[in-house]
Coordinates of N, CA and C and ligand atoms in Angstrom, one line a residue:
X1092 N -26.6 -11.6 7.2 CA -25.3 -11.1 6.8 C -24.6 -12.0 5.8
X1093 N -24.3 -11.5 4.6 CA -23.7 -12.3 3.5 C -22.1 -12.2 3.7
X1094 N -21.5 -13.1 4.4 CA -20.0 -12.9 4.7 C -19.2 -12.8 3.4
X1095 N -19.5 -13.7 2.4 CA -18.7 -13.7 1.2 C -18.8 -12.4 0.5
X1096 N -20.1 -11.8 0.4 CA -20.3 -10.6 -0.3 C -19.5 -9.5 0.4
X1097 N -19.6 -9.4 1.7 CA -18.9 -8.3 2.4 C -17.3 -8.5 2.2
X1098 N -16.9 -9.7 2.2 CA -15.4 -10.0 2.1 C -15.0 -9.5 0.7
X1099 N -15.8 -9.9 -0.3 CA -15.4 -9.6 -1.7 C -15.4 -8.1 -2.0
X1100 N -16.4 -7.4 -1.4 CA -16.5 -6.0 -1.6 C -15.3 -5.3 -1.1
X1101 N -14.9 -5.7 0.2 CA -13.7 -5.0 0.8 C -12.4 -5.4 0.0
X1102 N -12.3 -6.7 -0.4 CA -11.2 -7.1 -1.2 C -11.0 -6.3 -2.5
X1103 N -12.2 -6.1 -3.1 CA -12.2 -5.3 -4.4 C -11.7 -3.8 -4.1
X1104 N -12.0 -3.3 -3.0 CA -11.6 -1.9 -2.7 C -10.0 -1.9 -2.5
X1105 N -9.5 -3.0 -2.0 CA -8.0 -3.1 -1.8 C -7.4 -3.2 -3.2
X1106 N -8.0 -4.2 -4.0 CA -7.4 -4.4 -5.3 C -7.4 -3.1 -6.2
X1107 N -8.5 -2.3 -6.0 CA -8.6 -1.1 -6.8 C -7.7 0.0 -6.4
X1108 N -7.2 -0.1 -5.2 CA -6.4 1.1 -4.6 C -5.0 0.8 -4.3
X1109 N -4.6 -0.4 -4.0 CA -3.3 -0.7 -3.4 C -2.1 -0.3 -4.3
X1110 N -2.3 -0.4 -5.6 CA -1.2 -0.1 -6.6 C -0.9 1.4 -6.7
X1111 N -2.0 2.2 -6.4 CA -1.8 3.6 -6.4 C -0.9 4.1 -5.3
X1112 N -0.7 3.3 -4.3 CA 0.2 3.7 -3.2 C 1.7 3.3 -3.4
X1113 N 2.0 2.6 -4.6 CA 3.3 2.3 -4.9 C 4.1 3.5 -5.3
X1114 N 5.4 3.7 -5.0 CA 6.1 4.8 -5.4 C 6.3 4.9 -6.9
X1115 N 6.3 6.1 -7.5 CA 6.7 6.1 -8.9 C 8.3 6.2 -8.9
X1116 N 8.8 5.3 -9.7 CA 10.3 5.2 -9.7 C 10.9 5.5 -11.0
X1117 N 12.1 6.1 -10.9 CA 12.9 6.4 -12.1 C 13.2 5.1 -12.8
X1118 N 13.4 5.1 -14.1 CA 13.7 4.0 -15.0 C 14.9 3.2 -14.5
X1119 N 15.9 4.0 -13.9 CA 17.1 3.3 -13.4 C 16.8 2.4 -12.2
X1120 N 15.8 2.6 -11.5 CA 15.5 1.8 -10.3 C 14.2 1.0 -10.5
X1121 N 13.8 0.9 -11.7 CA 12.4 0.3 -12.1 C 12.4 -1.2 -11.7
X1122 N 13.5 -1.9 -11.6 CA 13.5 -3.3 -11.3 C 12.9 -3.6 -9.9
X1123 N 13.2 -2.7 -9.0 CA 12.7 -3.0 -7.6 C 11.2 -2.7 -7.6
X1124 N 10.8 -1.7 -8.4 CA 9.3 -1.4 -8.5 C 8.6 -2.7 -9.1
X1125 N 9.2 -3.2 -10.1 CA 8.5 -4.3 -10.8 C 8.5 -5.5 -9.9
X1126 N 9.5 -5.7 -9.1 CA 9.6 -6.8 -8.1 C 8.5 -6.6 -7.0
X1127 N 8.4 -5.4 -6.5 CA 7.3 -5.1 -5.5 C 6.0 -5.4 -6.0
X1128 N 5.7 -4.9 -7.2 CA 4.4 -5.0 -7.9 C 4.1 -6.5 -8.2
X1129 N 5.1 -7.2 -8.6 CA 5.0 -8.6 -8.9 C 4.4 -9.4 -7.8
X1130 N 5.0 -9.2 -6.6 CA 4.4 -10.0 -5.5 C 3.1 -9.5 -5.0
X1131 N 2.9 -8.2 -5.1 CA 1.5 -7.6 -4.7 C 0.4 -8.2 -5.6
X1132 N 0.9 -8.3 -6.9 CA -0.1 -8.7 -7.9 C -0.3 -10.3 -8.0
X1133 N 0.5 -10.9 -7.2 CA 0.5 -12.4 -7.3 C -0.7 -13.1 -6.6
X1134 N -1.6 -12.2 -6.1 CA -2.9 -12.7 -5.5 C -2.7 -12.7 -4.0
X1135 N -3.3 -13.7 -3.4 CA -3.5 -13.6 -1.9 C -4.8 -13.3 -1.5
X1136 N -5.2 -13.7 -0.3 CA -6.6 -13.5 0.1 C -6.9 -12.1 0.5
X1137 N -5.9 -11.3 0.8 CA -6.0 -9.9 1.3 C -6.8 -9.9 2.6
X1138 N -6.5 -11.0 3.4 CA -7.3 -11.2 4.7 C -7.0 -10.0 5.6
X1139 N -5.7 -9.6 5.7 CA -5.4 -8.6 6.7 C -6.0 -7.2 6.4
X1140 N -5.9 -6.7 5.2 CA -6.6 -5.4 5.0 C -8.1 -5.5 5.1
X1141 N -8.7 -6.7 4.7 CA -10.1 -6.8 4.8 C -10.5 -6.8 6.3
X1142 N -9.7 -7.5 7.1 CA -10.0 -7.4 8.5 C -10.0 -6.0 9.1
X1143 N -8.9 -5.2 8.6 CA -8.8 -3.9 9.2 C -10.0 -3.0 8.8
X1144 N -10.4 -3.1 7.5 CA -11.5 -2.3 7.0 C -12.8 -2.7 7.7
X1145 N -12.9 -4.0 7.9 CA -14.2 -4.6 8.6 C -14.2 -4.1 10.0
X1146 N -13.1 -4.1 10.7 CA -13.1 -3.7 12.1 C -13.5 -2.2 12.2
X1147 N -13.0 -1.4 11.3 CA -13.3 0.0 11.2 C -14.8 0.2 11.0
X1148 N -15.3 -0.5 10.0 CA -16.7 -0.4 9.7 C -17.6 -0.9 10.8
X1149 N -17.2 -1.9 11.5 CA -18.0 -2.5 12.7 C -18.1 -1.4 13.7
X1150 N -17.1 -0.5 13.8 CA -17.1 0.6 14.9 C -17.7 1.8 14.3
X1151 N -18.4 1.7 13.1 CA -19.1 2.9 12.4 C -18.0 3.9 12.0
X1152 N -16.8 3.4 11.6 CA -15.8 4.4 11.1 C -15.9 4.4 9.6
X1153 N -15.2 5.4 9.0 CA -15.2 5.5 7.5 C -14.1 4.7 6.9
X1154 N -14.5 3.6 6.2 CA -13.4 2.7 5.7 C -12.4 3.4 4.8
X1155 N -12.9 4.4 4.1 CA -11.9 5.1 3.1 C -10.8 5.8 3.9
X1156 N -11.2 6.2 5.1 CA -10.1 6.9 5.9 C -9.1 5.8 6.4
X1157 N -9.6 4.6 6.5 CA -8.7 3.5 7.0 C -7.9 2.9 5.8
X1158 N -8.3 3.2 4.6 CA -7.7 2.5 3.4 C -6.2 2.6 3.4
X1159 N -5.5 3.8 3.7 CA -4.0 3.7 3.6 C -3.4 2.7 4.5
X1160 N -4.1 2.6 5.7 CA -3.5 1.6 6.7 C -3.8 0.2 6.3
X1161 N -4.9 -0.1 5.6 CA -5.2 -1.4 5.1 C -4.2 -1.8 4.0
X1162 N -3.9 -0.8 3.1 CA -3.0 -1.1 2.0 C -1.6 -1.3 2.6
X1163 N -1.2 -0.4 3.6 CA 0.1 -0.6 4.2 C 0.3 -1.9 4.8
X1164 N -0.7 -2.5 5.4 CA -0.6 -3.7 6.1 C -0.4 -4.9 5.2
X1165 N -1.1 -4.8 4.0 CA -0.9 -5.8 2.9 C 0.5 -5.7 2.4
X1166 N 1.1 -4.5 2.3 CA 2.4 -4.4 1.8 C 3.4 -5.1 2.8
X1167 N 3.1 -4.8 4.1 CA 4.0 -5.4 5.2 C 3.9 -6.9 5.1
X1168 N 2.7 -7.4 5.0 CA 2.5 -8.9 4.9 C 3.2 -9.4 3.6
X1169 N 3.1 -8.8 2.5 CA 3.7 -9.3 1.3 C 5.3 -9.2 1.4
X1170 N 5.8 -8.1 2.0 CA 7.2 -8.1 2.3 C 7.7 -9.3 3.0
X1171 N 6.9 -9.7 4.1 CA 7.3 -10.8 5.0 C 7.3 -12.1 4.2
X1172 N 6.4 -12.3 3.3 CA 6.4 -13.5 2.4 C 7.6 -13.5 1.5
X1173 N 7.9 -12.4 0.9 CA 9.1 -12.3 0.0 C 10.3 -12.8 0.7
X1174 N 10.5 -12.2 1.9 CA 11.7 -12.5 2.7 C 11.7 -13.9 3.2
X1175 N 10.5 -14.4 3.6 CA 10.4 -15.7 4.2 C 10.8 -16.8 3.1
X1176 N 10.5 -16.5 1.8 CA 10.8 -17.4 0.7 C 12.3 -17.5 0.4
X1177 N 13.1 -16.5 0.8 CA 14.5 -16.4 0.4 C 15.3 -17.7 0.7
X1178 N 16.4 -18.0 0.0 CA 17.1 -19.2 0.3 C 17.6 -19.2 1.7
X1179 N 18.0 -18.1 2.2 CA 18.5 -18.1 3.7 C 17.3 -18.3 4.7
X1180 N 16.1 -18.2 4.3 CA 15.0 -18.5 5.2 C 14.3 -19.8 4.8
X1181 N 13.1 -19.8 4.2 CA 12.4 -21.1 3.9 C 12.8 -21.7 2.6
X1182 N 13.5 -20.9 1.8 CA 13.9 -21.3 0.5 C 12.8 -22.0 -0.4
X1183 N 11.7 -21.2 -0.5 CA 10.5 -21.6 -1.3 C 10.6 -21.1 -2.8
X1184 N 10.3 -22.0 -3.7 CA 10.3 -21.6 -5.1 C 9.1 -21.1 -5.5
X1185 N 7.9 -21.3 -4.8 CA 6.6 -20.8 -5.3 C 6.0 -20.1 -4.1
X1186 N 5.2 -19.1 -4.5 CA 4.3 -18.4 -3.5 C 3.1 -17.9 -4.2
X1187 N 2.0 -18.1 -3.6 CA 0.7 -17.7 -4.2 C 0.6 -18.3 -5.6
X1188 N 1.1 -19.5 -5.8 CA 0.9 -20.2 -7.0 C 1.8 -19.7 -8.1
X1189 N 2.8 -18.8 -7.8 CA 3.7 -18.3 -8.8 C 5.1 -18.5 -8.4
X1190 N 6.1 -18.4 -9.3 CA 7.5 -18.5 -8.8 C 7.7 -17.4 -7.7
X1191 N 8.5 -17.7 -6.7 CA 8.6 -16.7 -5.6 C 9.6 -15.5 -6.2
X1192 N 9.5 -14.4 -5.5 CA 10.1 -13.2 -6.0 C 11.6 -13.4 -6.4
X1193 N 12.4 -14.0 -5.5 CA 13.8 -14.2 -5.8 C 14.0 -15.1 -7.0
X1194 N 13.0 -16.0 -7.3 CA 13.2 -16.9 -8.4 C 13.1 -16.1 -9.8
X1195 N 12.3 -15.0 -9.7 CA 12.1 -14.2 -10.9 C 13.2 -13.0 -11.0
X1196 N 13.4 -12.4 -9.9 CA 14.2 -11.2 -9.9 C 15.6 -11.3 -9.3
X1197 N 15.9 -12.5 -8.7 CA 17.2 -12.7 -8.1 C 17.1 -12.3 -6.6
X1198 N 18.0 -12.8 -5.8 CA 18.0 -12.6 -4.4 C 18.1 -11.2 -4.0
X1199 N 19.1 -10.5 -4.6 CA 19.3 -9.1 -4.2 C 18.1 -8.2 -4.3
X1200 N 17.5 -8.3 -5.5 CA 16.3 -7.5 -5.8 C 15.2 -7.9 -4.9
X1201 N 15.0 -9.2 -4.6 CA 13.9 -9.7 -3.8 C 14.1 -9.1 -2.3
X1202 N 15.3 -9.0 -1.9 CA 15.5 -8.4 -0.5 C 15.1 -6.9 -0.6
X1203 N 15.6 -6.3 -1.7 CA 15.2 -4.8 -1.7 C 13.7 -4.6 -2.0
X1204 N 13.0 -5.6 -2.7 CA 11.6 -5.4 -2.9 C 10.9 -5.6 -1.6
X1205 N 11.3 -6.5 -0.7 CA 10.7 -6.6 0.6 C 10.9 -5.4 1.4
X1206 N 12.2 -4.9 1.4 CA 12.5 -3.6 2.1 C 11.7 -2.4 1.6
X1207 N 11.6 -2.4 0.3 CA 10.8 -1.4 -0.4 C 9.3 -1.3 0.0
X1208 N 8.8 -2.5 0.1 CA 7.4 -2.6 0.5 C 7.2 -2.2 2.0
X1209 N 8.1 -2.5 2.8 CA 8.0 -2.2 4.2 C 8.2 -0.6 4.4
X1210 N 9.1 -0.1 3.6 CA 9.3 1.4 3.7 C 8.1 2.2 3.1
X1211 N 7.6 1.6 2.0 CA 6.4 2.2 1.4 C 5.2 2.3 2.4
X1212 N 5.1 1.2 3.1 CA 4.0 1.1 4.1 C 4.2 2.2 5.1
X1213 N 5.4 2.4 5.6 CA 5.7 3.5 6.5 C 5.3 4.9 5.9
X1214 N 5.8 5.1 4.7 CA 5.5 6.4 4.0 C 4.1 6.6 3.9
X1215 N 3.3 5.6 3.5 CA 1.9 5.8 3.3 C 1.2 6.2 4.6
X1216 N 1.6 5.6 5.6 CA 1.0 6.0 7.0 C 1.5 7.4 7.5
X1217 N 2.8 7.7 7.2 CA 3.3 9.0 7.7 C 2.6 10.0 6.9
X1218 N 2.4 9.8 5.6 CA 1.8 10.8 4.8 C 0.3 11.0 5.2
X1219 N -0.3 9.9 5.6 CA -1.7 10.1 6.0 C -1.8 10.8 7.4
X1220 N -0.9 10.5 8.2 CA -0.9 11.2 9.5 C -0.6 12.7 9.3
X1221 N 0.4 13.0 8.5 CA 0.7 14.4 8.3 C -0.4 15.2 7.7
X1222 N -1.4 14.5 7.0 CA -2.5 15.2 6.3 C -3.5 15.7 7.3
X1223 N -3.4 15.2 8.6 CA -4.4 15.7 9.5 C -3.7 16.2 10.8
X1224 N -2.5 16.7 10.7 CA -1.7 17.0 11.8 C -2.3 18.2 12.7
X1225 N -3.2 19.0 12.1 CA -3.7 20.1 12.8 C -4.9 19.7 13.7
X1226 N -5.4 18.4 13.5 CA -6.5 17.9 14.2 C -6.0 16.9 15.3
X1227 N -5.9 17.3 16.5 CA -5.2 16.5 17.5 C -5.9 15.1 17.7
X1228 N -7.2 15.2 17.7 CA -8.0 13.9 18.0 C -7.7 12.9 16.8
X1229 N -7.8 13.4 15.6 CA -7.7 12.5 14.5 C -6.2 12.0 14.4
X1230 N -5.3 12.9 14.6 CA -3.9 12.5 14.6 C -3.6 11.5 15.7
X1231 N -4.1 11.7 16.8 CA -3.9 10.7 18.0 C -4.3 9.3 17.6
X1232 N -5.5 9.2 17.0 CA -5.9 7.8 16.7 C -5.1 7.3 15.5
X1233 N -4.7 8.1 14.6 CA -3.9 7.6 13.5 C -2.6 7.1 14.0
X1234 N -2.0 7.9 15.0 CA -0.6 7.4 15.5 C -0.8 6.1 16.3
X1235 N -1.9 6.0 17.1 CA -2.1 4.8 17.8 C -2.3 3.6 16.9
X1236 N -3.0 3.8 15.8 CA -3.2 2.7 14.8 C -1.8 2.4 14.2
X1237 N -1.1 3.4 13.9 CA 0.3 3.1 13.3 C 1.1 2.3 14.3
X1238 N 1.1 2.7 15.6 CA 1.9 1.9 16.5 C 1.5 0.5 16.7
X1239 N 0.2 0.2 16.5 CA -0.4 -1.2 16.6 C 0.3 -1.9 15.4
X1240 N 0.3 -1.3 14.2 CA 0.8 -2.0 13.0 C 2.3 -2.2 13.2
X1241 N 3.0 -1.3 13.5 CA 4.5 -1.4 13.5 C 5.1 -2.2 14.6
X1242 N 4.3 -2.2 15.8 CA 4.8 -3.0 16.9 C 4.6 -4.5 16.5
X1243 N 3.4 -4.8 15.9 CA 3.1 -6.2 15.6 C 4.0 -6.7 14.5
X1244 N 4.4 -5.8 13.6 CA 5.2 -6.4 12.5 C 6.7 -6.3 12.8
X1245 N 7.0 -5.7 13.9 CA 8.4 -5.5 14.3 C 9.0 -6.6 15.2
X1246 N 10.0 -6.2 15.9 CA 10.7 -7.2 16.7 C 9.9 -7.8 17.9
X1247 N 8.9 -7.1 18.4 CA 8.1 -7.6 19.4 C 7.0 -8.5 18.8
X1248 N 6.8 -8.5 17.5 CA 5.9 -9.3 16.9 C 6.4 -10.3 15.8
X1249 N 6.1 -10.0 14.5 CA 6.4 -10.9 13.4 C 7.9 -11.2 13.3
X1250 N 8.7 -10.1 13.4 CA 10.1 -10.4 13.2 C 10.7 -11.2 14.4
X1251 N 10.2 -10.9 15.6 CA 10.6 -11.7 16.8 C 10.2 -13.2 16.6
X1252 N 9.0 -13.4 16.1 CA 8.5 -14.7 15.9 C 9.3 -15.5 14.9
X1253 N 9.6 -14.8 13.8 CA 10.4 -15.4 12.7 C 11.8 -15.8 13.2
X1254 N 12.4 -14.8 14.1 CA 13.7 -15.1 14.6 C 13.7 -16.3 15.5
X1255 N 12.6 -16.4 16.3 CA 12.5 -17.6 17.2 C 12.4 -18.9 16.4
X1256 N 11.6 -18.8 15.4 CA 11.3 -20.0 14.5 C 12.6 -20.4 13.9
X1257 N 13.4 -19.6 13.4 CA 14.7 -19.9 12.8 C 15.6 -20.5 13.9
X1258 N 15.7 -19.9 15.1 CA 16.6 -20.3 16.1 C 16.2 -21.7 16.6
X1259 N 14.9 -22.0 16.6 CA 14.5 -23.3 17.2 C 14.3 -24.4 16.1
X1260 N 14.7 -24.1 14.9 CA 14.5 -25.0 13.8 C 15.0 -26.4 14.0
X1261 N 16.1 -26.5 14.6 CA 16.7 -27.8 14.8 C 16.7 -28.2 16.3
X1262 N 15.9 -27.5 17.1 CA 15.9 -27.8 18.5 C 14.5 -28.4 18.8
X1263 N 14.4 -29.1 20.0 CA 13.1 -29.6 20.3 C 12.2 -28.5 20.8
X1264 N 11.0 -28.5 20.3 CA 10.0 -27.4 20.6 C 9.2 -27.7 21.8
X1265 N 9.1 -26.9 22.8 CA 8.1 -27.1 23.9 C 6.8 -26.4 23.4
X1266 N 5.7 -26.7 24.0 CA 4.4 -26.1 23.7 C 4.6 -24.6 23.9
X1267 N 5.3 -24.2 24.9 CA 5.4 -22.8 25.2 C 6.1 -22.0 24.1
X1268 N 7.2 -22.6 23.5 CA 7.9 -22.0 22.5 C 7.1 -22.0 21.2
X1269 N 6.4 -23.1 20.9 CA 5.5 -23.2 19.7 C 4.5 -22.1 19.8
X1270 N 3.8 -21.9 20.9 CA 2.9 -20.9 21.0 C 3.4 -19.5 20.8
X1271 N 4.6 -19.3 21.4 CA 5.3 -18.0 21.3 C 5.5 -17.7 19.8
X1272 N 6.0 -18.7 19.1 CA 6.3 -18.5 17.6 C 5.0 -18.1 16.9
X1273 N 4.0 -18.9 17.1 CA 2.7 -18.7 16.3 C 2.1 -17.3 16.7
X1274 N 2.1 -17.0 18.0 CA 1.5 -15.7 18.4 C 2.3 -14.5 17.8
X1275 N 3.6 -14.6 17.9 CA 4.4 -13.5 17.4 C 4.3 -13.4 15.9
X1276 N 4.6 -14.6 15.3 CA 4.8 -14.7 13.8 C 3.5 -14.4 13.0
X1277 N 2.4 -14.9 13.5 CA 1.2 -14.8 12.7 C 0.0 -14.0 13.4
X1278 N -0.2 -14.3 14.7 CA -1.4 -13.8 15.3 C -1.2 -12.2 15.6
X1279 N 0.0 -11.8 15.9 CA 0.3 -10.4 16.2 C -0.2 -9.5 15.1
X1280 N 0.1 -9.8 13.9 CA -0.3 -8.9 12.8 C -1.8 -8.9 12.5
X1281 N -2.4 -10.1 12.7 CA -3.8 -10.2 12.5 C -4.6 -9.4 13.6
X1282 N -4.0 -9.5 14.8 CA -4.6 -8.7 16.0 C -4.5 -7.2 15.7
X1283 N -3.3 -6.9 15.2 CA -3.0 -5.4 14.9 C -4.0 -4.9 13.8
X1284 N -4.3 -5.8 12.8 CA -5.3 -5.3 11.8 C -6.6 -5.0 12.4
X1285 N -7.1 -5.8 13.3 CA -8.4 -5.6 13.9 C -8.3 -4.3 14.9
X1286 N -7.3 -4.3 15.7 CA -7.2 -3.2 16.6 C -7.0 -1.9 15.9
X1287 N -6.1 -1.9 14.9 CA -5.9 -0.6 14.2 C -7.2 -0.1 13.5
X1288 N -7.9 -1.1 12.9 CA -9.2 -0.7 12.2 C -10.2 -0.2 13.3
X1289 N -10.2 -0.8 14.4 CA -11.2 -0.4 15.4 C -10.8 1.0 16.0
X1290 N -9.5 1.2 16.2 CA -9.0 2.6 16.7 C -9.4 3.6 15.7
X1291 N -9.1 3.3 14.4 CA -9.5 4.3 13.3 C -11.0 4.5 13.2
X1292 N -11.7 3.6 13.6 CA -13.2 3.7 13.6 C -13.8 4.3 14.9
X1293 N -12.9 4.8 15.8 CA -13.3 5.4 17.1 C -13.9 4.4 18.0
X1294 N -13.4 3.2 18.1 CA -13.9 2.3 19.1 C -13.7 2.7 20.5
X1295 N -14.6 2.4 21.5 CA -14.3 2.8 22.8 C -13.6 1.6 23.4
X1296 N -13.1 1.8 24.7 CA -12.2 0.8 25.4 C -12.9 -0.6 25.4
X1297 N -14.2 -0.6 25.7 CA -14.8 -1.9 25.9 C -14.9 -2.7 24.6
X1298 N -15.3 -1.9 23.5 CA -15.4 -2.6 22.2 C -14.0 -3.1 21.7
X1299 N -13.0 -2.2 22.0 CA -11.6 -2.5 21.6 C -11.1 -3.8 22.3
X1300 N -11.5 -3.9 23.6 CA -11.1 -5.1 24.4 C -11.8 -6.4 23.8
X1301 N -13.1 -6.2 23.5 CA -13.8 -7.4 23.0 C -13.2 -7.8 21.6
X1302 N -12.9 -6.8 20.8 CA -12.4 -7.1 19.4 C -11.0 -7.7 19.5
X1303 N -10.2 -7.3 20.5 CA -8.9 -7.8 20.7 C -9.0 -9.3 21.1
X1304 N -9.9 -9.6 22.0 CA -10.2 -11.1 22.4 C -10.6 -11.9 21.1
X1305 N -11.5 -11.3 20.4 CA -11.9 -12.0 19.1 C -10.6 -12.2 18.2
X1306 N -9.9 -11.2 18.1 CA -8.7 -11.3 17.2 C -7.7 -12.4 17.6
X1307 N -7.5 -12.5 18.9 CA -6.5 -13.5 19.4 C -7.0 -14.9 19.1
X1308 N -8.3 -15.0 19.3 CA -8.9 -16.4 19.0 C -8.9 -16.7 17.5
X1309 N -9.1 -15.7 16.7 CA -9.1 -15.8 15.2 C -7.7 -16.2 14.8
X1310 N -6.7 -15.5 15.4 CA -5.3 -15.8 15.1 C -5.0 -17.3 15.4
X1311 N -5.4 -17.7 16.5 CA -5.2 -19.2 16.9 C -5.9 -20.1 15.9
X1312 N -7.1 -19.8 15.6 CA -7.8 -20.6 14.6 C -7.2 -20.6 13.3
X1313 N -6.6 -19.5 12.8 CA -5.9 -19.3 11.5 C -4.7 -20.3 11.6
X1314 N -4.0 -20.2 12.7 CA -2.8 -21.0 12.8 C -3.1 -22.5 12.8
X1315 N -4.2 -22.9 13.5 CA -4.5 -24.3 13.6 C -4.9 -24.8 12.2
X1316 N -5.7 -24.0 11.5 CA -6.2 -24.3 10.1 C -4.9 -24.5 9.2
Ligands
LIG12 C1 10.5 -12.7 7.1 C2 10.1 -10.9 8.9 C3 9.8 -12.2 8.2 C4 8.6 -12.8 8.6 C5 8.1 -14.0 8.0 C6 4.7 -14.3 7.4 C7 6.0 -15.1 7.8 C8 6.9 -14.4 8.8 C9 6.2 -16.2 7.3 C10 5.4 -17.0 6.3 C11 5.3 -18.4 6.6 C12 4.0 -18.8 7.0 C13 3.3 -19.8 6.1 C14 3.5 -18.4 8.1 C15 2.1 -18.8 8.6 C16 1.1 -17.8 8.5 C17 1.0 -17.0 7.3 C18 1.6 -15.7 7.4 C19 0.5 -17.5 6.2 C20 0.3 -16.7 4.9 O1 -0.8 -15.9 5.1 P1 -2.1 -15.9 4.2 O2 -2.7 -17.3 4.2 O3 -1.4 -15.6 2.8 O4 -3.0 -14.8 4.5 P2 -2.0 -14.9 1.4 O5 -1.1 -15.4 0.3 O6 -3.4 -15.3 1.2 O7 -1.8 -13.5 1.7

């Protein structure tokens, strides 16, 4: 198995498709579109969507059916980076080797660009679910995949982890709190990529449990690295 080749193939599929999921916007609100596109185009490893497509493929699923979910998850990840860089959060001037979103577009548009990416991710997934609404089995797995993604990126996952991180910034950290922050802020979304991909690929309970275990360990390794 040529890991690099498989990775690059999936990454290319994402690069070739992700921008087509961006909304077409009126000239009057084009600034937020440009800001959303700027951060999506700024690079990044595309680790999360590659993981989602790979988990789907591992379970013999059709990766093109999982593509909307993979692109949505990269948009969610990108929104979190834009917001994380804001002056009220980490106050970072650079991201992915380029000036951070608020440095180019200003704070207000950067906030909206993050919100826009999150909302677009929801739209992409809702549109995909509605396209198969008459097929109960397909719709069920899509809804399950969607809940994995939104639970992990929401208050029980990434947002909760970020909130705890901010709250504990100036306090002494116990190992328990540190693990809580890492698991919620980073591992949850990585785990959701793998679980959502596997669900879309029709994984059975046993395979899903094994892949979940793998995902948790990978999340920990990612954090340590
Ligand atoms: C603002 C809701 C909200 C959440 C922010 C993602 C995040 C939570 C903070 C980013 C800070 C950070 C460095 C977290 C550690 C893990 C992480 C998400 C690293 C960046 O992911 P990569 O390495 O980035 O996959 P690329 O740029 O390759 O996509």
